[in-house]
Each structure stands twice: as structure tokens, then as C-alpha cells.
Coordinates of C-alpha atoms in Angstrom, one line a residue:
X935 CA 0.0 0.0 0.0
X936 CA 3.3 2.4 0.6
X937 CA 4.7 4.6 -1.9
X938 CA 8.7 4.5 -2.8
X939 CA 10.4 2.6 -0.7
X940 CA 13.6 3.9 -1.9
X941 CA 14.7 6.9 0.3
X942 CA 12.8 9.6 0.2
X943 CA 13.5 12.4 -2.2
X944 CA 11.8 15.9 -1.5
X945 CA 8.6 16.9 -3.7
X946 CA 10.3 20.1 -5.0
X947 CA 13.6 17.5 -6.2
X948 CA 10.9 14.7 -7.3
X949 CA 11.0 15.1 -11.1
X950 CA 8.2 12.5 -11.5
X951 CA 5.7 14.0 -9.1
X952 CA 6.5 17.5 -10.9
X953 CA 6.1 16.7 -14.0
X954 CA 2.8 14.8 -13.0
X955 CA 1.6 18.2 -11.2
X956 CA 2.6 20.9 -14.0
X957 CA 0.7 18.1 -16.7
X958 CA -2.4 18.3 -14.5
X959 CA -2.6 22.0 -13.7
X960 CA -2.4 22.0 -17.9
X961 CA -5.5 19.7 -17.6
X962 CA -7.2 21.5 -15.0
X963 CA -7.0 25.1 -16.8
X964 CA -8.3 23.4 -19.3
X965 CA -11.3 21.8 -17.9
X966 CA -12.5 25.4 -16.7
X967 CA -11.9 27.2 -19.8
X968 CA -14.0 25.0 -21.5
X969 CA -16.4 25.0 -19.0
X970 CA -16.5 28.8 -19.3
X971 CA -16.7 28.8 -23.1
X972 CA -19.2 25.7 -23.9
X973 CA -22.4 27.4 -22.6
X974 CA -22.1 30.8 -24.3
X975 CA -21.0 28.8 -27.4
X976 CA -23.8 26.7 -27.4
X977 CA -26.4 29.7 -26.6
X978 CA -24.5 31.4 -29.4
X979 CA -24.9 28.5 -32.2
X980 CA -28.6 27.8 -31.2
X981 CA -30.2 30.8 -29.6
X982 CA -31.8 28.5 -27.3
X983 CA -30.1 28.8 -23.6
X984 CA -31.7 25.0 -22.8
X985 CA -29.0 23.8 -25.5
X986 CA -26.1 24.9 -22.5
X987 CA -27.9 22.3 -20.1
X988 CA -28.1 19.7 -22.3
X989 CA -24.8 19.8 -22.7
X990 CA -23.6 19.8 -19.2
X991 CA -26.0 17.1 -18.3
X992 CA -24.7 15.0 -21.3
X993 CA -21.0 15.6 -19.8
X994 CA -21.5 14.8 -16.3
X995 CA -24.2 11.6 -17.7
X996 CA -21.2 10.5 -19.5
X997 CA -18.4 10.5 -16.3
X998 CA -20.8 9.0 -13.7
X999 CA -21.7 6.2 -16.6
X1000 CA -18.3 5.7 -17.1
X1001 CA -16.7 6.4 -13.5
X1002 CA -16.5 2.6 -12.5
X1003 CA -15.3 1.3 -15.8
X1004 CA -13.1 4.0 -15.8
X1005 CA -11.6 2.8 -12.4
X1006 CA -11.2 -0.7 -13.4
X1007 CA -9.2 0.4 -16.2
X1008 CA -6.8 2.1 -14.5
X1009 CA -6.3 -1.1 -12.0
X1010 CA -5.7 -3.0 -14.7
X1011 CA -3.8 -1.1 -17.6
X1012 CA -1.0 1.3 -17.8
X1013 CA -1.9 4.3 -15.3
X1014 CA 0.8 6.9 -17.4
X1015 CA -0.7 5.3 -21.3
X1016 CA -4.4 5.7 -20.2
X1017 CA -3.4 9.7 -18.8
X1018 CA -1.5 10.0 -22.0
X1019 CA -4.1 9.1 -24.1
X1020 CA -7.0 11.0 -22.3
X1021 CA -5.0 14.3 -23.1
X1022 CA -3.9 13.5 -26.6
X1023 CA -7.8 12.7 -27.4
X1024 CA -8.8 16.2 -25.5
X1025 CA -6.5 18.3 -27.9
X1026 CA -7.5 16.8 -30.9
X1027 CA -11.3 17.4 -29.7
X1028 CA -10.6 20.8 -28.6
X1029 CA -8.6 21.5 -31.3
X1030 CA -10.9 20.3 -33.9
X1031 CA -13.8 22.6 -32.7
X1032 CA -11.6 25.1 -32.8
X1033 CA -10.4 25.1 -36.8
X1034 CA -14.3 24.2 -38.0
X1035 CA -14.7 27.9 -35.7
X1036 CA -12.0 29.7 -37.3
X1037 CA -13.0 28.4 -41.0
X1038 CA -17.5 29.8 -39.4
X1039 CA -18.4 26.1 -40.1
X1040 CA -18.9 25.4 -36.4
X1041 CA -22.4 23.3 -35.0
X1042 CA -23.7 22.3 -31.9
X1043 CA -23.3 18.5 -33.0
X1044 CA -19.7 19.1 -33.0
X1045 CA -19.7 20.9 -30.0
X1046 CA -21.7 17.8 -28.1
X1047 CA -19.7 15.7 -29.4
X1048 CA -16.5 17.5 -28.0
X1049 CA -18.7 17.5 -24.6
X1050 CA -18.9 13.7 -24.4
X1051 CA -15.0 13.2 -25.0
X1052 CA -14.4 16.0 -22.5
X1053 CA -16.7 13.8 -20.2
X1054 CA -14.9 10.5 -21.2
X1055 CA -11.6 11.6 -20.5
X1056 CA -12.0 13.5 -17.6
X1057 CA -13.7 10.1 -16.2
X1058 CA -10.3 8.2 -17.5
X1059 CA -8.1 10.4 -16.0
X1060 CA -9.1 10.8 -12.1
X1061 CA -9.1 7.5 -11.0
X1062 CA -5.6 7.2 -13.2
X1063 CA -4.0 9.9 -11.4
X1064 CA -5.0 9.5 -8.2
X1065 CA -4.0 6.1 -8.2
X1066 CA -0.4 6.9 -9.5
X1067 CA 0.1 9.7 -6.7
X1068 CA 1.1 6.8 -4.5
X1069 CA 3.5 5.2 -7.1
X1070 CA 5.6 8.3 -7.2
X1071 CA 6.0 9.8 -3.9
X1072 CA 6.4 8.0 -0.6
X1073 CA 3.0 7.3 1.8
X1074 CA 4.7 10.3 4.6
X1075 CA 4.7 12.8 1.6
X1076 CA 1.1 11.7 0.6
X1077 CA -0.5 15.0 2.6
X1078 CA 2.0 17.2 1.1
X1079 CA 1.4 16.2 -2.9
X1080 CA -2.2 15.7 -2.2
X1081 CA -2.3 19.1 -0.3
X1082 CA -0.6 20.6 -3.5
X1083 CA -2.8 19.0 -5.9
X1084 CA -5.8 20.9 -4.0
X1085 CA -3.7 24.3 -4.8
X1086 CA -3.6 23.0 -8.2
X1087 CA -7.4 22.8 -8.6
X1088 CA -7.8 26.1 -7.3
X1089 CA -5.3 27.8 -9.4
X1090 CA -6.9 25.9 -12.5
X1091 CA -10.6 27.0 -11.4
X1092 CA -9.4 30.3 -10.5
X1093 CA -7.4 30.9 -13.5
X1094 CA -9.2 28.6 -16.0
X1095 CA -12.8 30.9 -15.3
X1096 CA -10.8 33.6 -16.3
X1097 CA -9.0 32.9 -19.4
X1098 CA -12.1 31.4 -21.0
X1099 CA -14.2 34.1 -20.2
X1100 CA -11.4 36.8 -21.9
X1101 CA -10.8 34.4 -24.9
X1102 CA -14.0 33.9 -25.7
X1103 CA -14.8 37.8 -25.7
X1104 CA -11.7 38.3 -28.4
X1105 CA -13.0 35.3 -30.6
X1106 CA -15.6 32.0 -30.4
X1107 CA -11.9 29.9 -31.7
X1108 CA -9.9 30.8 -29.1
X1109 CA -10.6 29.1 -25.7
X1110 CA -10.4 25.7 -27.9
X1111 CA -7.6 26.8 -30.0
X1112 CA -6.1 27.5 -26.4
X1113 CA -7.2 24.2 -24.6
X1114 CA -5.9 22.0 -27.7
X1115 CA -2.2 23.5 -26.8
X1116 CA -2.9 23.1 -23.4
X1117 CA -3.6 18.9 -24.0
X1118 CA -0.6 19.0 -26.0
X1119 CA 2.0 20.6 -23.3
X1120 CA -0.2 18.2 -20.8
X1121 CA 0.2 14.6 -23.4
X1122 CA 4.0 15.9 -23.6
X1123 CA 5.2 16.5 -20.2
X1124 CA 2.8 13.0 -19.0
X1125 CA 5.1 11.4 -21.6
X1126 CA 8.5 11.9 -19.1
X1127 CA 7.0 11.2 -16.3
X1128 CA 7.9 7.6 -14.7
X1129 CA 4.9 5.6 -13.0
X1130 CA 6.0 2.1 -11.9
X1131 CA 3.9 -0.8 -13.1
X1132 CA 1.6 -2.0 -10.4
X1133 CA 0.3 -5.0 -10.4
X1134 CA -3.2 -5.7 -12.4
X1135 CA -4.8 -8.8 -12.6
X1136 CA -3.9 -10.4 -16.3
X1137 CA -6.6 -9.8 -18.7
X1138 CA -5.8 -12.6 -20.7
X1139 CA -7.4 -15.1 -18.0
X1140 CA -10.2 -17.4 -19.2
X1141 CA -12.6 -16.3 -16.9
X1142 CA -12.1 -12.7 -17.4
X1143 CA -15.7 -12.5 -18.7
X1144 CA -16.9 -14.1 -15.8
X1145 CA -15.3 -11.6 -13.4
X1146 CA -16.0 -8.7 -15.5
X1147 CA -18.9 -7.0 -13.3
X1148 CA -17.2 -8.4 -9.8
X1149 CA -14.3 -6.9 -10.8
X1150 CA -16.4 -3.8 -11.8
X1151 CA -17.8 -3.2 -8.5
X1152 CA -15.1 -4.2 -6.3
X1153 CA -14.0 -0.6 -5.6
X1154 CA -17.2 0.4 -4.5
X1155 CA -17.7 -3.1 -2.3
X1156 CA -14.2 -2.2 -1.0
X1157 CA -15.6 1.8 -0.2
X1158 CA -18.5 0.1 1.5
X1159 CA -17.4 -2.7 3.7
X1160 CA -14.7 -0.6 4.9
X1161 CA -15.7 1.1 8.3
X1162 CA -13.4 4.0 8.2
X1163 CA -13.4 4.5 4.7
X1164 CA -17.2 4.4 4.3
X1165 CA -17.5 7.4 6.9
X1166 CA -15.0 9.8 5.4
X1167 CA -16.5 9.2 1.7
X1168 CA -19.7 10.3 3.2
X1169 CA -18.9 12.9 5.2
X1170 CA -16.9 14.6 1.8
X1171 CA -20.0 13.7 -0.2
X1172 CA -22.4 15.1 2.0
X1173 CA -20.6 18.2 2.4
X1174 CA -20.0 18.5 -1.4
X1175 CA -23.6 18.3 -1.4
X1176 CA -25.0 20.5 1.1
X1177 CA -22.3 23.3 -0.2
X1178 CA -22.9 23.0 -3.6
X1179 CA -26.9 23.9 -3.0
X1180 CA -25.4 26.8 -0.9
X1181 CA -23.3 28.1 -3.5
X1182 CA -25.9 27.7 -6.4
X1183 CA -28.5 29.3 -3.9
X1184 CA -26.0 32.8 -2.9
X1185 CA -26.0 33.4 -6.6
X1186 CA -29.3 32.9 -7.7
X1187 CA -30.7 35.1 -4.5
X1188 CA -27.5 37.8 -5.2
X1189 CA -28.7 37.9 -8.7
X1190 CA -32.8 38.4 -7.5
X1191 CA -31.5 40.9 -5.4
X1192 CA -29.4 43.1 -8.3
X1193 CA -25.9 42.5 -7.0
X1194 CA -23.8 43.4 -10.3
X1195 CA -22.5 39.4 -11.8
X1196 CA -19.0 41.1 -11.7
X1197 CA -19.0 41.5 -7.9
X1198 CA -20.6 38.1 -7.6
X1199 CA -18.3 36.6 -9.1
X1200 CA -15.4 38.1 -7.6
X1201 CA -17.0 36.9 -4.1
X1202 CA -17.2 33.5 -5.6
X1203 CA -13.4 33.7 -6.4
X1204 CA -12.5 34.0 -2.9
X1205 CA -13.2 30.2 -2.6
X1206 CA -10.5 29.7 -4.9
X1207 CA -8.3 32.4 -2.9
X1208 CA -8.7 30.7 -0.2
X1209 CA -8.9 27.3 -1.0
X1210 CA -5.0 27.9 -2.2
X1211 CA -3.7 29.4 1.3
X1212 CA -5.0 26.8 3.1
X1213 CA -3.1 24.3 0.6
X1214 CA -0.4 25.5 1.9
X1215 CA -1.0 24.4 5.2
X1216 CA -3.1 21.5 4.9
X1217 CA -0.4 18.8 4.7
X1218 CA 1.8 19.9 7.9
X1219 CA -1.7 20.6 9.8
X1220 CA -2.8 16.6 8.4
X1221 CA 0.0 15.1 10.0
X1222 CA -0.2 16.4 13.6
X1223 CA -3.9 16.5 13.9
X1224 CA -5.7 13.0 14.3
X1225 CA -7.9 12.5 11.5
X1226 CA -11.0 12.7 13.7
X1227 CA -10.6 16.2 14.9
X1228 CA -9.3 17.3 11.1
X1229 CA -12.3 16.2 9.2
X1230 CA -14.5 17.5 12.3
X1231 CA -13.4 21.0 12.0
X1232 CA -13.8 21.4 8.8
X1233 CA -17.2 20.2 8.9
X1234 CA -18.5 22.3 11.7
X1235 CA -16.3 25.3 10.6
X1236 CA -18.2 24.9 7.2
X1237 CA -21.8 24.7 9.1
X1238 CA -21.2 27.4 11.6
X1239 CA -19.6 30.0 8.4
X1240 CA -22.5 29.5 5.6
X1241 CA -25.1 30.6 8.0
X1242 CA -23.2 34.4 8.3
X1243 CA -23.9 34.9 4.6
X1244 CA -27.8 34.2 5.0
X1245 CA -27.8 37.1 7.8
X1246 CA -26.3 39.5 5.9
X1247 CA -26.0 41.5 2.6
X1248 CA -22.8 43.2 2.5
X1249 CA -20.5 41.3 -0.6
X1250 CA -17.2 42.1 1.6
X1251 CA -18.5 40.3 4.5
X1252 CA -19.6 37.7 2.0
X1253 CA -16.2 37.7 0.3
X1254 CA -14.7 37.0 3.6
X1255 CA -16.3 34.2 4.7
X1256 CA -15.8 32.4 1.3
X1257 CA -12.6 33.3 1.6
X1258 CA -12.3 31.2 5.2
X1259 CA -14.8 28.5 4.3
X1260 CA -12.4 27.9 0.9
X1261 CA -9.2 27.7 3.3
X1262 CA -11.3 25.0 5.3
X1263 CA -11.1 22.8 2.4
X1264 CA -7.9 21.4 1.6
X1265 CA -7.7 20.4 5.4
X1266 CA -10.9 18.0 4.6
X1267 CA -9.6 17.0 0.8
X1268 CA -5.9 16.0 2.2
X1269 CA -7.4 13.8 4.8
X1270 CA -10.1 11.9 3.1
X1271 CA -7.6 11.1 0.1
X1272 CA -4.6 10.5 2.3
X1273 CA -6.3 7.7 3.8
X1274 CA -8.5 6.4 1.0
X1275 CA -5.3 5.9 -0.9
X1276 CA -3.1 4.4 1.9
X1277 CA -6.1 2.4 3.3
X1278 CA -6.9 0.8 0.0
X1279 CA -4.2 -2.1 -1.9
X1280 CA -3.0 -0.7 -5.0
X1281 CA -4.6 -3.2 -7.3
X1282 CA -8.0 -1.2 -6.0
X1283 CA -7.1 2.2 -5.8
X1284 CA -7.8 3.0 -9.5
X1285 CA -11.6 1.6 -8.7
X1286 CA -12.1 2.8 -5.2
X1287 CA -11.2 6.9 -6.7
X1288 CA -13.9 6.0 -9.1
X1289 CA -16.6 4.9 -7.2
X1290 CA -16.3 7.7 -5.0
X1291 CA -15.8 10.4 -7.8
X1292 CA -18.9 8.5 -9.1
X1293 CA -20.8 9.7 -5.4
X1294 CA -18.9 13.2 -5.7
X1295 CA -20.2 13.7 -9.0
X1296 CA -24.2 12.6 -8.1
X1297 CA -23.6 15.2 -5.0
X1298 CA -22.4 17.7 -7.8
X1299 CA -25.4 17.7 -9.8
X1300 CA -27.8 17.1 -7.0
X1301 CA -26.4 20.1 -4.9
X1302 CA -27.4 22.6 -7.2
X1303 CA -30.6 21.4 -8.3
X1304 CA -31.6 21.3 -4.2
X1305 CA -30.1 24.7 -4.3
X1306 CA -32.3 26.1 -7.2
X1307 CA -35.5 24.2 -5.7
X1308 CA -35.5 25.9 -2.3
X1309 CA -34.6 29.3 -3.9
X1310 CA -38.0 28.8 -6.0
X1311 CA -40.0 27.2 -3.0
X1312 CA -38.5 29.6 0.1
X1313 CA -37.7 32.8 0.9
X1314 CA -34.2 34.0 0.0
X1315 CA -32.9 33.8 3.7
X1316 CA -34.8 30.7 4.8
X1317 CA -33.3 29.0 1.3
X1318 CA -29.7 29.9 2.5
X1319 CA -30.6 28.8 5.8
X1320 CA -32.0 25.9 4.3
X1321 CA -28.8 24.7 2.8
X1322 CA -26.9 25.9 5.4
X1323 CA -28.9 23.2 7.7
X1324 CA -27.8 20.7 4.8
X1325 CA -23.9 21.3 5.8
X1326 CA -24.7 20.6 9.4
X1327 CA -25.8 16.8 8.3
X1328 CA -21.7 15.7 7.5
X1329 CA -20.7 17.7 11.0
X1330 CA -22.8 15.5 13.0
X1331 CA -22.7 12.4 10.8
X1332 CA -18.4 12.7 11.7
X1333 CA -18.9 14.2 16.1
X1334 CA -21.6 10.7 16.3
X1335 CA -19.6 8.3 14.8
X1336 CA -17.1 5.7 16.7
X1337 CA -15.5 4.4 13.9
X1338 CA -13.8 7.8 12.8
X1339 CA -13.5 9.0 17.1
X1340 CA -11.3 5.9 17.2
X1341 CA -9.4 5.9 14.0
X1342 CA -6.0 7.7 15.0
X1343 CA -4.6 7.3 11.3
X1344 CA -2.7 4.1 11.3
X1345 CA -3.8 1.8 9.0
X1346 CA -3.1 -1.3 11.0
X1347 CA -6.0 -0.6 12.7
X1348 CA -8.0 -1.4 9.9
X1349 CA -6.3 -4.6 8.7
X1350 CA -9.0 -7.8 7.8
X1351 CA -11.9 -5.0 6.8
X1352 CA -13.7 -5.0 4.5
X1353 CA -11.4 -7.6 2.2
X1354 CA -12.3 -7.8 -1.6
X1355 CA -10.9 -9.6 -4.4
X1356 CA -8.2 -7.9 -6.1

């Protein structure tokens, strides 16, 4: 289940993990342009601003359809090939849409089509990575890398929102045009990086048929059976979840209310702004607090924060406690992966990230349809309030439960649960 067992070299002299992180931020930027630029393309090729949702249902349809597959592929094939491949298939996508633009023969076919290989490879390429991370740093510098990786993000939401926006408003060509060299720097550098072999099951066995759907689920029967692991998932579900609805339901009430998009959305930013600062900390803060008390104080922080933004209408206030609820965040993320990864044999890693970016990405499109429902149903303050009560659900779920009270972080603790074929 460890990492390297070859002495330890430091992330910022670890070419592998590196190279790894600088080809991901290129995939992350990505991801966020185009999810800047596909809706106001599509509203732009079909006047119809339905066409936008249909697309972004069609993309997430495709990575929860394709999230457990996904996982067992990355268990049982080349981690670095699959990763390579996802990224050479996003440039030629992105890249395609973005010559028929150029030459005014663009259509919303293409465009959906682009959508459901964005989806597809995205799907690929979490359970991939994440299931590398291990194979090329040690298990101690798992909360570091995974703490950086959570910088990434928020750099690549943060920066990503913004470059799409600007390129789209110099030309319809150039976010894709911009995302196709993006996959390319991302297929190159993913090329040089070195990801041992782990050990899959052969495909070529006889009963590989038979095994096909046990082998498909055992991630998620891994996820399940496991005490400590099943708690954590839920808690970051839930959480994702009740916060997503909270979000969604800030900016449809700031909107209502005639608070200018621009200084919405610079309030909105502040996640990101804060999300990266407490990066920075979340690794040395993961490995001197217990794992109860980590995940705890995020959740409750989280619960106790969203309710100041229902009692008051000032954006700085509101920009503020973004700002702190984002620095929460990395604390959570670095703990639940840390220990999802080091709990969980290698030969299941790939399938275990899946099945819970499967859960993480029904929370996703659940949360802001809750969010838009009590907006329309409830009063703007008792909708906020609302979904603030959501994010209190995860805080308790973690202060009840004996399994994570008891759980100090060492995974011996956990040995015999939960056991599923590899």
C-alpha cells in the first residue's frame, strides 16, 4: 500500500511528481476554460439557452456512466498510457472545434460531441492519477502532494474561469484553440513522467468474462465494507452536497437581489483564494492533527460559516467568509484522500477513486438542483438557511460516529476489513 520505498527524495527534487503536477494544472486550466466557453457557445450556435444544459447534463451523464469502468481500467492497464491518451484525445477534440470555428463552419453536433470526449476523458483520467500519486511519492509525503494538488485545482478553477471568459470575448476559436495547446503541453510533459507498473490482474485469463462485473464493483464493495473508509466518503459527499446547494443558492438570491455578476463573481473567487492558502498548510496541519478532529473542523467550521452569509448582505462580509470557508477545504480534501489511498491495496485504488468520484459527482449535480428548488420554494434567507442546515448533516454524521472517534490514522488498525478480491 506504501509509496517509494527507496529513500525519500523531497517533492520540489521529485521530477516525477512534478512533471505529474505541472501536466495536471495543464488539464485542470483546461477543464475550466471549456467550462466557461461551452455554454455561451452553445447559446451562441442555437439561440436556445436549454441547449447549455443539455450539454452539461450529457458531460456529467457520461463521467458517472463511465466512473467505474473508468476505475477498473486504471487497476488493470498502464496508469501513465491511459493519462497520456486522455490528453492527446482532449487536444484533438478541442482542437478540432476550434479550426471548424475559425473556418465559421462550427455546429452544436460538433460541439456535443467535443462535450462527451471531455466527459470521457475526464472520467479516465481521475481514477488514473490519483491512483499513480502513491507510485511516485512516498506514503509520509502523501498529505503534502495531495495538499498541493488541492492548490492545483484552485489555481486551474481560478485561472481557467478567467481565461475562458477573456478568450471567448476576443473570438468564439480561441478558448479551444487554447485548450488544444494546453492537451498537448499536458500529453508531452505526462510522456516523461515515470509511474512504476503495479500489479493488475492479467486480462488474458479465461474467466475474465466471468469476473467482469465483480471486478467492476469491487471498488465500490471495497468503499462500502470498509468502516473508516465508508464514513470519510460520506462525510466529503455530504458536504459537497450540502455546499454545492449553498453556493448555487448565494448566486441565484445575489442575482434576485441586483448585485452586479461582476461583484458576484469576484465573491465566488474567494473560494479559490482561499482554497490555495490553506493548501499551503493543509499537509503539515494533516499530520499532527488526528484524523477525527481534522475532518471535524472542517465540517462544523463549514456549518457554523454559511449561516453568516444568510444574515447579511454586505458582498465584503460575504467575500470573507468564502474566503475562510475555501481555506477550510484542503484540510478535509488532504485527509479523506490520504487515507482512502493508503487504506486501500493498490490493485484497487484505480476503482475505489472512481466509485467515490462517481458519489462526488451525483452530490455535484444534486447540490445545485436542491439549491435552485429551495430558492424557488422559500424565501431567500430561509433557502440559505436551508442549505446551510444541509452542511450541518456531514458535522454531526463525523462528532456521532465511533468508527472515525477511534481511528487515529494508522492503518493497521484497519487490517481484515472489509477484504475484496483484487
Amino acid at each position: 500500500m506504501s509509496g517509494r520505498s527507496a529513500t525519500a527524495v523531497p517533492l520540489s527534487r521529485n521530477r516525477d511528481f512534478q512533471l505529474l503536477w505541472l501536466a495536471q494544472t495543464g488539464s485542470e486550466l483546461s477543464q475550466h476554460v471549456f467550462l466557461i466557453a461551452y455554454p455561451l457557445l452553445a447559446v451562441a450556435l442555437t439561440d436556445l439557452p436549454i441547449a447549455a444544459g443539455l450539454l452539461g447534463f450529457l458531460a456529467t451523464g457520461v463521467q458517472l456512466a463511465f466512473g467505474l469502468p473508468a476505475g477498473l481500467l486504471a487497476d488493470r492497464y498502464d496508469r501513465r498510457l491511459i493519462l497520456v491518451l486522455a490528453s492527446a484525445v482532449r487536444a484533438l477534440a478541442h482542437g478540432s472545434l476550434a479550426v471548424a470555428l475559425w473556418l465559421d463552419a462550427g455546429s452544436y453536433l460538433h460541439l456535443l460531441v467535443v462535450a462527451i470526449v471531455e466527459g470521457l476523458a475526464l472520467a479516465a483520467i481521475f481514477p488514473a492519477e490519483e491512483a499513480a500519486l502513491p507510485q511516485v511519492v512516498t506514503t509520509g509525503q502523501l498529505p503534502d502532494a495531495i495538499a498541493l494538488n488541492t492548490a492545483r485545482s484552485s489555481v486551474g478553477q481560478m485561472g481557467g474561469n478567467s481565461l475562458g471568459g477573456v478568450l471567448y470575448g476576443l473570438t468564439r476559436a480561441l478558448p479551444f484553440a487554447a485548450n488544444a495547446v494546453l492537451q498537448l503541453l499536458t500529453t508531452l510533459a505526462l510522456l516523461f513522467v515515470r509511474i512504476p507498473r503495479h500489479h493488475g490482474r492479467d486480462t488474458s485469463s479465461v474467466d475474465s468474462a466471468r469476473r467482469f462485473w465483480p471486478e467492476l464493483t469491487g471498488g465500490l464493495r471495497w468503499l462500502l465494507r470498509h468502516p473508516t473508509l465508508r464514513v470519510i466518503t460520506a462525510c466529503g459527499v455530504l458536504v459537497n452536497l450540502g455546499f454545492g446547494a449553498f453556493l448555487t443558492a448565494f448566486i441565484l438570491i445575489a442575482n434576485a437581489a441586483g448585485v452586479p455578476s461582476g461583484q458576484v463573481g469576484v465573491v465566488v473567487a474567494m473560494l479559490g483564494g482561499g482554497a490555495l492558502v490553506g493548501a499551503l498548510l493543509a499537509g503539515r496541519l494533516q499530520r499532527v492533527l488526528r484524523p477525527y478532529v481534522s475532518i471535524s473542523a472542517v465540517l462544523w467550521g463549514a456549518a457554523l460559516l454559511t449561516p453568516l452569509l444568510a444574515l447579511t448582505s454586505n458582498m465584503v462580509v460575504a467575500g470573507v467568509v468564502f474566503a475562510l470557508v475555501g481555506a477550510l477545504v484542503p484540510l478535509a480534501n488532504t485527509t479523506i484522500i490520504t487515507y482512502q489511498l493508503v487504506l486501500t491495496p493498490d490493485g484497487l485504488r484505480g476503482r475505489v477513486s472512481a466509485a467515490v468520484g462517481v458519489f462526488d459527482n451525483v452530490a455535484a449535480a444534486l447540490g445545485p438542483l436542491v439549491g435552485s428548488v429551495l430558492v424557488q420554494f422559500t424565501p431567500g434567507r430561509t433557502a440559505l438557511f436551508g442549505c446551510a442546515a444541509l452542511l450541518l448533516v456531514p458535522a454531526v454524521l463525523a462528532a456521532l460516529n465511533r468508527t472515525l472517534r477511534r481511528f487515529s490514522g494508522h492503518t493497521e488498525e484497519d487490517d481484515g476489513k472489509g477484504e475484496v478480491t483484487v
